[in-house]
Short mmCIF file of C-alpha atoms in Angstrom, two decimals:
data_model
loop_
_atom_site.label_atom_id
_atom_site.label_comp_id
_atom_site.label_asym_id
_atom_site.label_seq_id
_atom_site.Cartn_x
_atom_site.Cartn_y
_atom_site.Cartn_z
CA MET R 109 -38.06 20.07 -15.41
CA LEU R 110 -37.97 17.02 -13.19
CA ASP R 111 -34.15 16.96 -13.18
CA ALA R 112 -33.99 20.48 -11.74
CA ASN R 113 -36.25 19.45 -8.85
CA ILE R 114 -34.09 16.43 -8.06
CA SER R 115 -30.97 18.54 -7.56
CA ASP R 116 -32.90 21.01 -5.37
CA ILE R 117 -34.24 18.17 -3.24
CA ALA R 118 -30.76 16.70 -2.90
CA LEU R 119 -29.35 20.06 -1.79
CA GLU R 120 -32.07 20.48 0.83
CA ARG R 121 -31.49 16.96 2.11
CA ASP R 122 -27.74 17.57 2.39
CA LYS R 123 -28.39 20.66 4.52
CA THR R 124 -30.52 18.72 6.99
CA VAL R 125 -28.35 15.61 7.30
CA LYS R 126 -26.38 15.52 10.54
CA LYS R 127 -22.78 14.61 9.88
CA MET R 128 -20.72 12.42 12.16
CA PRO R 129 -17.85 14.25 13.83
CA ALA R 130 -14.39 13.21 12.73
CA ALA R 131 -12.96 10.38 14.78
CA VAL R 132 -10.16 11.64 16.98
CA VAL R 133 -7.77 8.97 18.14
CA GLU R 134 -5.37 10.03 20.81
CA ARG R 135 -2.19 8.04 21.08
CA PRO R 136 -0.52 7.58 24.41
CA ASN R 137 2.86 9.26 24.59
CA LEU R 138 5.61 6.67 24.36
CA PRO R 139 8.81 7.00 26.32
CA ILE R 140 11.72 8.12 24.12
CA GLU R 141 13.47 4.74 24.42
CA MET R 142 10.33 2.86 23.38
CA ARG R 143 9.68 5.23 20.48
CA ASP R 144 13.26 4.86 19.23
CA ALA R 145 13.12 1.07 19.57
CA LEU R 146 9.84 0.95 17.65
CA LYS R 147 11.23 3.21 14.92
CA LYS R 148 14.37 1.07 14.63
CA HIS R 149 12.24 -2.09 14.44
CA ILE R 150 10.01 -0.64 11.71
CA LEU R 151 12.99 0.55 9.66
CA ARG R 152 14.70 -2.84 10.06
CA GLU R 153 11.56 -4.66 8.88
CA ARG R 154 11.21 -2.35 5.87
CA GLN R 155 14.85 -2.96 4.95
CA ARG R 156 14.44 -6.73 5.36
CA LYS R 157 11.34 -6.76 3.14
CA LYS R 158 13.10 -4.61 0.52
CA GLU R 159 16.12 -6.93 0.46
CA GLU R 160 13.82 -9.95 0.24
CA ALA R 161 11.92 -8.41 -2.69
CA ASP R 162 15.20 -7.54 -4.43
CA ALA R 163 16.45 -11.11 -3.94
CA ASN R 164 13.19 -12.49 -5.35
CA GLU R 165 13.46 -10.20 -8.37
CA ALA R 166 17.08 -11.23 -8.97
CA ASP R 167 16.04 -14.89 -8.72
CA LYS R 168 13.22 -14.33 -11.24
CA GLN R 169 15.64 -12.67 -13.66
CA ARG R 170 18.14 -15.52 -13.24
CA ARG R 171 15.42 -18.11 -13.94
CA ARG R 172 14.27 -16.16 -17.03
CA ALA R 173 17.85 -16.02 -18.32
CA GLU R 174 18.33 -19.76 -17.73
CA LYS R 175 15.04 -20.52 -19.50
CA THR R 176 16.08 -18.36 -22.44
CA CYS R 177 19.43 -20.13 -22.65
CA LEU R 178 17.72 -23.54 -22.51
CA ASP R 179 15.26 -22.50 -25.22
CA ILE R 180 18.11 -21.36 -27.46
CA TYR R 181 20.02 -24.58 -26.77
CA ASP R 182 16.94 -26.71 -27.56
CA LYS R 183 16.42 -24.87 -30.86
CA TRP R 184 20.08 -25.31 -31.74
CA LYS R 185 19.97 -29.10 -31.19
#
């Protein structure tokens, strides 16, 4: 009985609560040259980060392989 009243109260409260309007952020229009330069910069940075991550992953794999070889060598001795 009490649970039914709680949901009714919550519905009434939701109807009376004033909601904040969505925030509208207007961007200034960039000149075409600036927009293209920014896009090129962003793409270059993404590519650099991707190459860096790939190099780190390759280095990790190389270290794992070396460690495995050393472990096998130590067991063999």
